Amino acid sequence: MSDKTTVTYRLNGTERSETVPANTVLADLLRERHGMTGVKLSCERGVCGSCTGLVDDRPVATCSMMAFQVEGANVEVVDGESADTHLGAAQQAFRERGGFQCGYCTSGMLMLTAALLRRDPDPDPATVRAWISSNVCRCTGYEMILESVLRAGEIVREGEGE
Ligand code: FES
Ligand code: FES
């Protein structure tokens, strides 16, 4: 049996077909093959969320997913230029509201925010708190993160002409 597998997927809007060792973890594929070091590794056990990316619009811990599992999927991470207005709004809002300190959790928080705002561009604070509870901020800057997510929703709504 071959210890390699080919995975065909879309990464930040670009079609990819790659042959990788069968035991390749998605986060390692993104970081080591594609240089997408915005995918931050910390616990590597699916607990902290710093490695969060979106797979078919669902937030996932990329450290806890195998590369072959994204066959046919749409994978999005924070690295590179994105035309996604939700991610753009999140980035603007986190800058405006100081939603980061050391920044280690920020990539994951931004991806979470984009995914939330796609579902609900006007979330209430309780919804935001519940949504971001999957991710750990070691600097405990949760109030600023909450403000940033709410501000990101405003930016999205302004862009939609509300
Ligand atoms: S590094 Fe992936 S969840 Fe912590
Ligand atoms: S800003 Fe430091 S871990 Fe969140």
XYZ file of N, CA, C and O and ligand atoms in Angstrom:
656
model
N 0.839 -1.183 0.000
C 0.000 0.000 0.000
C 0.882 1.243 0.000
O 1.853 1.323 0.747
N 0.510 2.246 -0.841
C 1.296 3.465 -0.914
C 1.134 4.281 0.356
O 0.054 4.315 0.953
N 2.226 4.914 0.774
C 2.106 5.797 1.929
C 1.890 7.234 1.485
O 2.025 8.155 2.262
N 1.550 7.391 0.214
C 1.257 8.746 -0.286
C -0.177 8.801 -0.777
O -0.772 7.786 -1.147
N -0.691 10.013 -0.782
C -2.053 10.211 -1.271
C -2.111 11.525 -2.030
O -1.327 12.434 -1.754
N -3.001 11.593 -2.976
C -3.190 12.841 -3.717
C -4.477 13.486 -3.251
O -5.525 12.826 -3.166
N -4.372 14.750 -2.937
C -5.552 15.491 -2.477
C -5.782 16.664 -3.426
O -4.856 17.400 -3.761
N -7.019 16.777 -3.867
C -7.418 17.855 -4.769
C -8.412 18.724 -4.038
O -9.441 18.226 -3.547
N -8.091 19.994 -3.926
C -8.918 20.889 -3.128
C -8.686 22.312 -3.598
O -7.880 22.569 -4.484
N -9.403 23.235 -3.010
C -9.245 24.646 -3.330
C -8.671 25.340 -2.097
O -9.189 25.151 -0.998
N -7.609 26.102 -2.303
C -6.964 26.790 -1.189
C -6.979 28.290 -1.451
O -6.350 28.761 -2.410
N -7.692 29.014 -0.645
C -7.826 30.467 -0.823
C -8.128 30.825 -2.274
O -7.531 31.726 -2.858
N -9.026 30.067 -2.861
C -9.504 30.387 -4.197
C -8.727 29.760 -5.337
O -9.111 29.900 -6.497
N -7.624 29.051 -5.036
C -6.809 28.439 -6.080
C -6.951 26.922 -6.027
O -6.819 26.322 -4.955
N -7.211 26.323 -7.183
C -7.324 24.858 -7.230
C -5.947 24.233 -7.008
O -4.947 24.682 -7.580
N -5.904 23.195 -6.199
C -4.646 22.493 -5.906
C -4.860 20.998 -6.066
O -5.935 20.481 -5.737
N -3.816 20.328 -6.535
C -3.810 18.871 -6.535
C -2.401 18.460 -6.135
O -1.437 18.749 -6.858
N -2.278 17.834 -4.995
C -0.966 17.604 -4.417
C -0.837 16.182 -3.887
O -1.781 15.644 -3.310
N 0.334 15.628 -4.083
C 0.627 14.318 -3.536
C 1.442 14.510 -2.267
O 2.483 15.180 -2.278
N 0.934 13.952 -1.187
C 1.557 14.163 0.125
C 1.620 12.829 0.864
O 0.849 11.907 0.566
N 2.515 12.712 1.828
C 2.480 11.535 2.686
C 1.086 11.398 3.307
O 0.466 12.397 3.694
N 0.596 10.173 3.383
C -0.794 9.955 3.811
C -1.064 10.471 5.216
O -2.198 10.779 5.554
N -0.017 10.556 6.018
C -0.227 11.004 7.406
C 0.021 12.502 7.587
O 0.240 12.966 8.711
N -0.035 13.259 6.483
C 0.199 14.701 6.583
C -0.985 15.397 7.259
O -2.134 15.228 6.862
N -0.653 16.184 8.246
C -1.668 16.995 8.939
C -1.915 18.250 8.106
O -0.994 18.828 7.527
N -3.173 18.670 8.049
C -3.533 19.819 7.220
C -2.705 21.053 7.582
O -2.206 21.759 6.696
N -2.558 21.353 8.851
C -1.793 22.545 9.253
C -0.363 22.474 8.727
O 0.206 23.489 8.300
N 0.229 21.300 8.730
C 1.608 21.161 8.245
C 1.673 21.370 6.737
O 2.614 21.986 6.223
N 0.678 20.863 6.027
C 0.627 21.085 4.578
C 0.565 22.586 4.283
O 1.295 23.096 3.419
N -0.283 23.274 5.007
C -0.465 24.702 4.767
C 0.790 25.486 5.116
O 1.224 26.375 4.365
N 1.396 25.165 6.219
C 2.558 25.920 6.686
C 3.820 25.548 5.922
O 4.578 26.426 5.499
N 4.046 24.265 5.747
C 5.349 23.836 5.229
C 5.402 23.830 3.708
O 6.413 24.182 3.121
N 4.305 23.455 3.062
C 4.336 23.439 1.599
C 3.961 24.793 1.015
O 4.501 25.199 -0.010
N 3.045 25.475 1.685
C 2.529 26.725 1.119
C 3.001 27.969 1.867
O 2.658 29.077 1.482
N 3.797 27.774 2.896
C 4.333 28.929 3.628
C 3.268 29.759 4.310
O 3.480 30.940 4.593
N 2.133 29.145 4.592
C 1.034 29.887 5.203
C 1.173 29.851 6.716
O 0.434 29.170 7.438
N 2.144 30.633 7.174
C 2.473 30.599 8.598
C 1.518 31.447 9.433
O 1.682 31.533 10.647
N 0.531 32.052 8.773
C -0.563 32.656 9.536
C -1.355 31.595 10.278
O -2.068 31.898 11.229
N -1.239 30.370 9.838
C -1.836 29.229 10.553
C -0.908 28.930 11.735
O 0.164 28.356 11.567
N -1.318 29.361 12.905
C -0.447 29.253 14.079
C -0.659 27.933 14.803
O -1.789 27.531 15.055
N 0.447 27.309 15.154
C 0.378 26.060 15.915
C 0.731 26.318 17.361
O 1.690 27.019 17.658
N -0.049 25.733 18.229
C 0.225 25.882 19.651
C -0.015 24.552 20.351
O 0.895 23.769 20.545
N -1.267 24.263 20.688
C -1.526 23.028 21.435
C -1.357 21.786 20.553
O -0.984 20.726 21.032
N -1.672 21.936 19.266
C -1.642 20.821 18.309
C -2.517 19.652 18.762
O -2.260 18.500 18.446
N -3.561 19.974 19.499
C -4.501 18.948 19.973
C -5.953 19.365 19.770
O -6.852 18.814 20.398
N -6.177 20.376 18.965
C -7.549 20.781 18.694
C -8.221 21.510 19.835
O -9.451 21.569 19.890
N -7.439 22.083 20.741
C -8.018 22.712 21.926
C -8.016 24.239 21.845
O -8.999 24.888 22.215
N -6.938 24.848 21.357
C -6.782 26.300 21.521
C -7.334 27.127 20.370
O -7.620 28.311 20.541
N -7.421 26.557 19.183
C -7.992 27.278 18.048
C -7.052 28.211 17.316
O -7.470 28.879 16.374
N -5.803 28.280 17.714
C -4.901 29.232 17.036
C -4.669 28.855 15.569
O -4.318 29.701 14.757
N -4.904 27.611 15.241
C -4.672 27.121 13.871
C -5.948 27.128 13.026
O -5.979 26.519 11.952
N -6.966 27.820 13.488
C -8.282 27.743 12.833
C -8.246 28.203 11.377
O -7.755 29.277 11.052
N -8.796 27.367 10.520
C -9.075 27.723 9.144
C -10.518 27.353 8.853
O -11.219 26.816 9.722
N -10.961 27.650 7.655
C -12.330 27.280 7.278
C -12.272 26.195 6.213
O -11.511 26.301 5.243
N -13.052 25.167 6.411
C -13.198 24.110 5.414
C -14.674 24.065 5.051
O -15.521 23.786 5.909
N -14.935 24.395 3.793
C -16.327 24.529 3.344
C -17.117 25.416 4.306
O -18.232 25.096 4.710
N -16.463 26.512 4.671
C -17.061 27.575 5.489
C -17.262 27.197 6.950
O -17.883 27.947 7.694
N -16.755 26.054 7.359
C -16.875 25.662 8.769
C -15.520 25.822 9.444
O -14.507 25.322 8.927
N -15.461 26.493 10.596
C -14.185 26.601 11.311
C -13.681 25.226 11.752
O -14.454 24.432 12.306
N -12.415 24.969 11.489
C -11.825 23.696 11.906
C -10.441 23.958 12.500
O -9.776 24.938 12.154
N -10.029 23.067 13.385
C -8.657 23.088 13.893
C -7.801 22.347 12.870
O -7.876 21.117 12.771
N -7.020 23.101 12.117
C -6.245 22.464 11.039
C -5.142 21.559 11.584
O -4.624 20.728 10.843
N -4.823 21.705 12.877
C -3.828 20.815 13.479
C -4.392 19.429 13.721
O -3.646 18.489 14.003
N -5.710 19.317 13.664
C -6.361 18.059 14.038
C -7.135 17.462 12.876
O -8.078 16.692 13.078
N -6.735 17.833 11.686
C -7.385 17.324 10.489
C -6.290 16.828 9.562
O -5.243 17.483 9.427
N -6.519 15.708 8.930
C -5.534 15.199 7.991
C -5.731 15.879 6.634
O -6.852 16.240 6.258
N -4.639 16.021 5.906
C -4.724 16.694 4.605
C -5.706 15.970 3.679
O -6.484 16.613 2.964
N -5.701 14.636 3.706
C -6.578 13.914 2.769
C -8.059 14.188 3.032
O -8.899 13.957 2.157
N -8.371 14.680 4.216
C -9.776 14.938 4.552
C -10.353 16.155 3.838
O -11.563 16.362 3.866
N -9.486 16.972 3.219
C -10.030 18.140 2.515
C -10.216 17.857 1.025
O -10.435 18.780 0.242
N -10.163 16.600 0.655
C -10.435 16.242 -0.741
C -11.760 16.871 -1.199
O -12.805 16.676 -0.564
N -11.687 17.643 -2.270
C -12.885 18.252 -2.846
C -13.405 19.467 -2.091
O -14.441 20.024 -2.472
N -12.701 19.871 -1.047
C -13.220 20.936 -0.184
C -12.637 22.301 -0.555
O -11.654 22.411 -1.287
N -13.251 23.312 0.013
C -12.781 24.691 -0.127
C -12.132 25.087 1.194
O -12.807 25.161 2.222
N -10.822 25.316 1.165
C -10.071 25.631 2.376
C -9.683 27.112 2.345
O -9.197 27.606 1.332
N -9.915 27.773 3.457
C -9.545 29.193 3.563
C -8.742 29.409 4.836
O -9.126 28.938 5.907
N -7.646 30.142 4.691
C -6.852 30.543 5.849
C -6.535 32.021 5.714
O -6.797 32.636 4.678
N -5.948 32.573 6.758
C -5.814 34.025 6.826
C -4.742 34.564 5.880
O -4.770 35.739 5.525
N -3.816 33.735 5.464
C -2.678 34.203 4.677
C -3.083 34.708 3.292
O -3.992 34.162 2.674
N -2.343 35.679 2.820
C -2.520 36.141 1.448
C -3.635 37.146 1.301
O -4.312 37.509 2.261
N -3.774 37.605 0.080
C -4.826 38.567 -0.210
C -6.150 37.815 -0.329
O -6.233 36.784 -0.979
N -7.145 38.325 0.313
C -8.464 37.705 0.208
C -9.464 38.742 -0.278
O -9.452 39.887 0.172
N -10.296 38.313 -1.200
C -11.352 39.208 -1.686
C -12.582 39.116 -0.804
O -13.574 39.796 -1.048
N -12.512 38.283 0.223
C -13.686 38.071 1.065
C -13.955 39.310 1.925
O -13.112 39.713 2.720
N -15.108 39.893 1.758
C -15.404 41.126 2.485
C -15.552 40.878 3.982
O -15.278 41.769 4.784
N -15.957 39.674 4.369
C -16.110 39.385 5.793
C -14.751 39.319 6.478
O -14.573 39.867 7.569
N -13.802 38.664 5.832
C -12.457 38.606 6.407
C -11.829 39.999 6.386
O -11.174 40.405 7.351
N -12.036 40.732 5.309
C -11.505 42.096 5.236
C -12.073 42.974 6.339
O -11.348 43.758 6.961
N -13.355 42.835 6.595
C -13.988 43.607 7.661
C -13.416 43.215 9.016
O -13.170 44.065 9.878
N -13.187 41.930 9.211
C -12.616 41.461 10.474
C -11.221 42.044 10.676
O -10.884 42.531 11.764
N -10.414 42.031 9.637
C -9.050 42.564 9.757
C -9.080 44.052 10.079
O -8.336 44.530 10.942
N -9.940 44.789 9.390
C -10.053 46.229 9.655
C -10.502 46.479 11.086
O -9.950 47.322 11.796
N -11.508 45.734 11.527
C -12.074 45.962 12.859
C -11.073 45.605 13.963
O -10.966 46.321 14.965
N -10.334 44.519 13.798
C -9.354 44.154 14.826
C -8.263 45.226 14.918
O -7.753 45.510 16.011
N -7.905 45.823 13.782
C -6.934 46.926 13.829
C -7.544 48.132 14.528
O -6.921 48.735 15.401
N -8.757 48.477 14.167
C -9.399 49.673 14.737
C -9.603 49.549 16.240
O -9.428 50.504 16.976
N -10.015 48.375 16.685
C -10.412 48.196 18.083
C -9.355 47.503 18.934
O -9.612 47.150 20.084
N -8.174 47.303 18.372
C -7.102 46.696 19.163
C -7.450 45.300 19.637
O -7.227 44.955 20.800
N -7.954 44.492 18.709
C -8.398 43.151 19.070
C -7.273 42.141 19.189
O -7.509 40.936 19.037
N -6.075 42.604 19.427
C -4.953 41.671 19.592
C -3.881 42.308 20.467
O -3.771 43.527 20.546
N -3.122 41.446 21.127
C -1.974 41.910 21.921
C -0.730 41.246 21.336
O -0.081 41.797 20.463
N -0.429 40.010 21.744
C 0.729 39.345 21.120
C 0.392 38.900 19.700
O 1.278 38.712 18.877
N -0.885 38.702 19.422
C -1.324 38.344 18.075
C -1.360 36.854 17.782
O -1.754 36.464 16.675
N -0.977 36.038 18.753
C -0.871 34.615 18.414
C -2.228 33.978 18.121
O -2.330 33.104 17.263
N -3.258 34.454 18.770
C -4.594 33.889 18.534
C -5.310 34.563 17.373
O -6.409 34.133 16.981
N -4.715 35.641 16.838
C -5.472 36.536 15.961
C -5.911 35.878 14.658
O -7.041 36.088 14.201
N -5.041 35.086 14.049
C -5.435 34.448 12.786
C -6.702 33.632 12.969
O -7.637 33.706 12.176
N -6.705 32.840 14.017
C -7.873 31.994 14.268
C -9.101 32.824 14.579
O -10.206 32.520 14.115
N -8.925 33.889 15.359
C -10.060 34.756 15.687
C -10.601 35.419 14.434
O -11.826 35.583 14.277
N -9.729 35.824 13.531
C -10.180 36.463 12.289
C -10.995 35.487 11.439
O -12.037 35.853 10.879
N -10.531 34.263 11.344
C -11.266 33.280 10.542
C -12.607 32.958 11.189
O -13.622 32.787 10.509
N -12.608 32.865 12.513
C -13.877 32.642 13.215
C -14.842 33.783 12.936
O -16.038 33.567 12.708
N -14.318 35.002 12.981
C -15.163 36.180 12.763
C -15.758 36.168 11.362
O -16.958 36.429 11.174
N -14.926 35.869 10.379
C -15.422 35.826 9.001
C -16.542 34.800 8.872
O -17.584 35.055 8.263
N -16.338 33.637 9.470
C -17.353 32.584 9.363
C -18.646 32.995 10.067
O -19.746 32.744 9.572
N -18.525 33.639 11.214
C -19.722 34.091 11.937
C -20.490 35.127 11.123
O -21.711 35.031 10.965
N -19.773 36.104 10.585
C -20.455 37.200 9.885
C -21.083 36.743 8.576
O -22.053 37.352 8.115
N -20.563 35.700 7.982
C -21.226 35.150 6.793
C -22.604 34.595 7.161
O -23.534 34.630 6.379
N -22.690 34.062 8.367
C -23.955 33.484 8.823
C -24.887 34.539 9.389
O -26.100 34.446 9.257
N -24.268 35.514 10.081
C -25.064 36.514 10.786
C -24.258 37.814 10.837
O -23.367 37.949 11.685
N -24.554 38.763 9.973
C -23.766 40.006 9.961
C -24.116 40.951 11.107
O -23.482 41.990 11.237
N -25.084 40.575 11.927
C -25.461 41.441 13.055
C -25.606 40.611 14.335
O -26.665 40.587 14.970
N -24.521 39.949 14.749
C -24.632 39.082 15.932
C -24.690 39.914 17.209
O -24.084 40.989 17.289
N -25.422 39.420 18.199
C -25.429 40.125 19.478
C -24.215 39.659 20.303
O -23.574 38.659 19.970
N -23.882 40.407 21.368
C -22.671 40.063 22.140
C -22.671 38.628 22.663
O -21.618 37.975 22.669
N -23.833 38.132 23.085
C -23.865 36.758 23.604
C -23.515 35.753 22.508
O -22.808 34.762 22.750
N -23.997 36.016 21.314
C -23.681 35.125 20.197
C -22.189 35.159 19.887
O -21.562 34.125 19.652
N -21.619 36.364 19.911
C -20.173 36.478 19.632
C -19.378 35.733 20.705
O -18.440 34.984 20.395
N -19.746 35.940 21.957
C -19.015 35.253 23.032
C -19.064 33.734 22.842
O -18.055 33.044 23.016
N -20.239 33.230 22.508
C -20.374 31.786 22.322
C -19.543 31.333 21.121
O -18.879 30.294 21.167
N -19.574 32.117 20.070
C -18.895 31.732 18.825
C -17.384 31.666 19.021
O -16.731 30.745 18.539
N -16.817 32.670 19.733
C -15.360 32.707 19.876
C -14.872 31.880 21.065
O -13.668 31.809 21.312
N -15.801 31.247 21.771
C -15.390 30.491 22.957
C -14.566 29.250 22.602
O -13.938 28.653 23.471
N -14.561 28.892 21.326
C -13.754 27.742 20.910
C -12.268 28.062 20.893
O -11.438 27.148 20.845
N -11.935 29.362 20.898
C -10.533 29.749 20.737
C -10.008 30.434 21.998
O -10.731 31.191 22.642
N -8.756 30.156 22.290
C -8.118 30.703 23.495
C -7.260 31.909 23.127
O -6.490 31.854 22.169
N -7.422 32.992 23.887
C -6.480 34.121 23.800
C -5.640 34.087 25.067
O -6.149 34.333 26.165
N -4.374 33.813 24.888
C -3.491 33.689 26.061
C -3.290 35.032 26.754
O -2.945 35.093 27.921
N -3.474 36.103 25.990
C -3.343 37.441 26.569
C -4.636 37.883 27.225
O -4.694 38.992 27.762
N -5.654 37.079 27.142
C -6.977 37.312 27.739
C -7.588 38.641 27.311
O -8.251 39.311 28.090
N -7.392 38.977 26.040
C -7.960 40.226 25.543
C -9.359 40.053 25.000
O -9.718 40.626 23.964
N -10.174 39.338 25.713
C -11.477 38.941 25.156
C -12.426 40.117 24.932
O -13.211 40.108 23.988
N -12.384 41.109 25.821
C -13.325 42.228 25.646
C -13.008 42.987 24.362
O -13.907 43.399 23.629
N -11.721 43.181 24.073
C -11.346 43.882 22.846
C -11.660 43.028 21.619
O -12.017 43.547 20.557
N -11.532 41.735 21.776
C -11.898 40.847 20.661
C -13.402 40.929 20.419
O -13.859 41.025 19.278
N -14.174 40.909 21.505
C -15.626 41.039 21.368
C -15.976 42.344 20.646
O -16.766 42.351 19.697
N -15.376 43.448 21.093
C -15.643 44.741 20.444
C -15.248 44.701 18.973
O -15.913 45.281 18.121
N -14.160 44.039 18.684
C -13.676 43.967 17.298
C -14.653 43.195 16.418
O -14.931 43.592 15.284
N -15.175 42.100 16.939
C -16.116 41.303 16.137
C -17.402 42.103 15.891
O -17.936 42.112 14.774
N -17.873 42.786 16.938
C -19.086 43.597 16.759
C -18.838 44.715 15.746
O -19.686 45.010 14.902
N -17.662 45.329 15.817
C -17.306 46.382 14.860
C -17.208 45.788 13.445
O -17.631 46.419 12.468
N -16.684 44.597 13.325
C -16.595 43.953 12.007
C -17.987 43.770 11.409
O -18.187 43.960 10.202
N -18.940 43.430 12.246
C -20.311 43.311 11.762
C -20.828 44.636 11.233
O -21.484 44.693 10.184
N -20.500 45.721 11.948
C -20.913 47.053 11.463
C -20.318 47.337 10.092
O -20.990 47.859 9.199
N -19.045 47.005 9.933
C -18.369 47.274 8.650
C -19.035 46.485 7.528
O -19.272 47.004 6.434
N -19.355 45.235 7.804
C -20.028 44.416 6.793
C -21.375 45.029 6.436
O -21.724 45.165 5.257
N -22.117 45.415 7.453
C -23.447 45.972 7.191
C -23.369 47.299 6.453
O -24.177 47.572 5.557
N -22.360 48.119 6.812
C -22.176 49.380 6.077
C -21.893 49.092 4.606
O -22.404 49.760 3.715
N -21.080 48.074 4.377
C -20.736 47.708 2.995
C -21.923 47.192 2.217
O -21.965 47.282 0.985
N -22.886 46.637 2.950
C -24.085 46.117 2.289
C -25.133 47.207 2.154
O -26.262 46.944 1.720
N -24.762 48.445 2.589
C -25.648 49.580 2.392
C -26.749 49.670 3.402
O -27.761 50.331 3.182
N -26.529 49.012 4.558
C -27.585 49.053 5.576
C -27.622 50.405 6.257
O -26.590 51.030 6.459
S -2.905 24.394 17.550
Fe -4.691 23.642 16.637
S -6.206 23.816 18.148
Fe -4.379 24.456 19.155
S -3.524 38.361 21.583
Fe -2.054 37.090 22.550
S -2.995 35.149 22.474
Fe -4.573 36.475 21.908
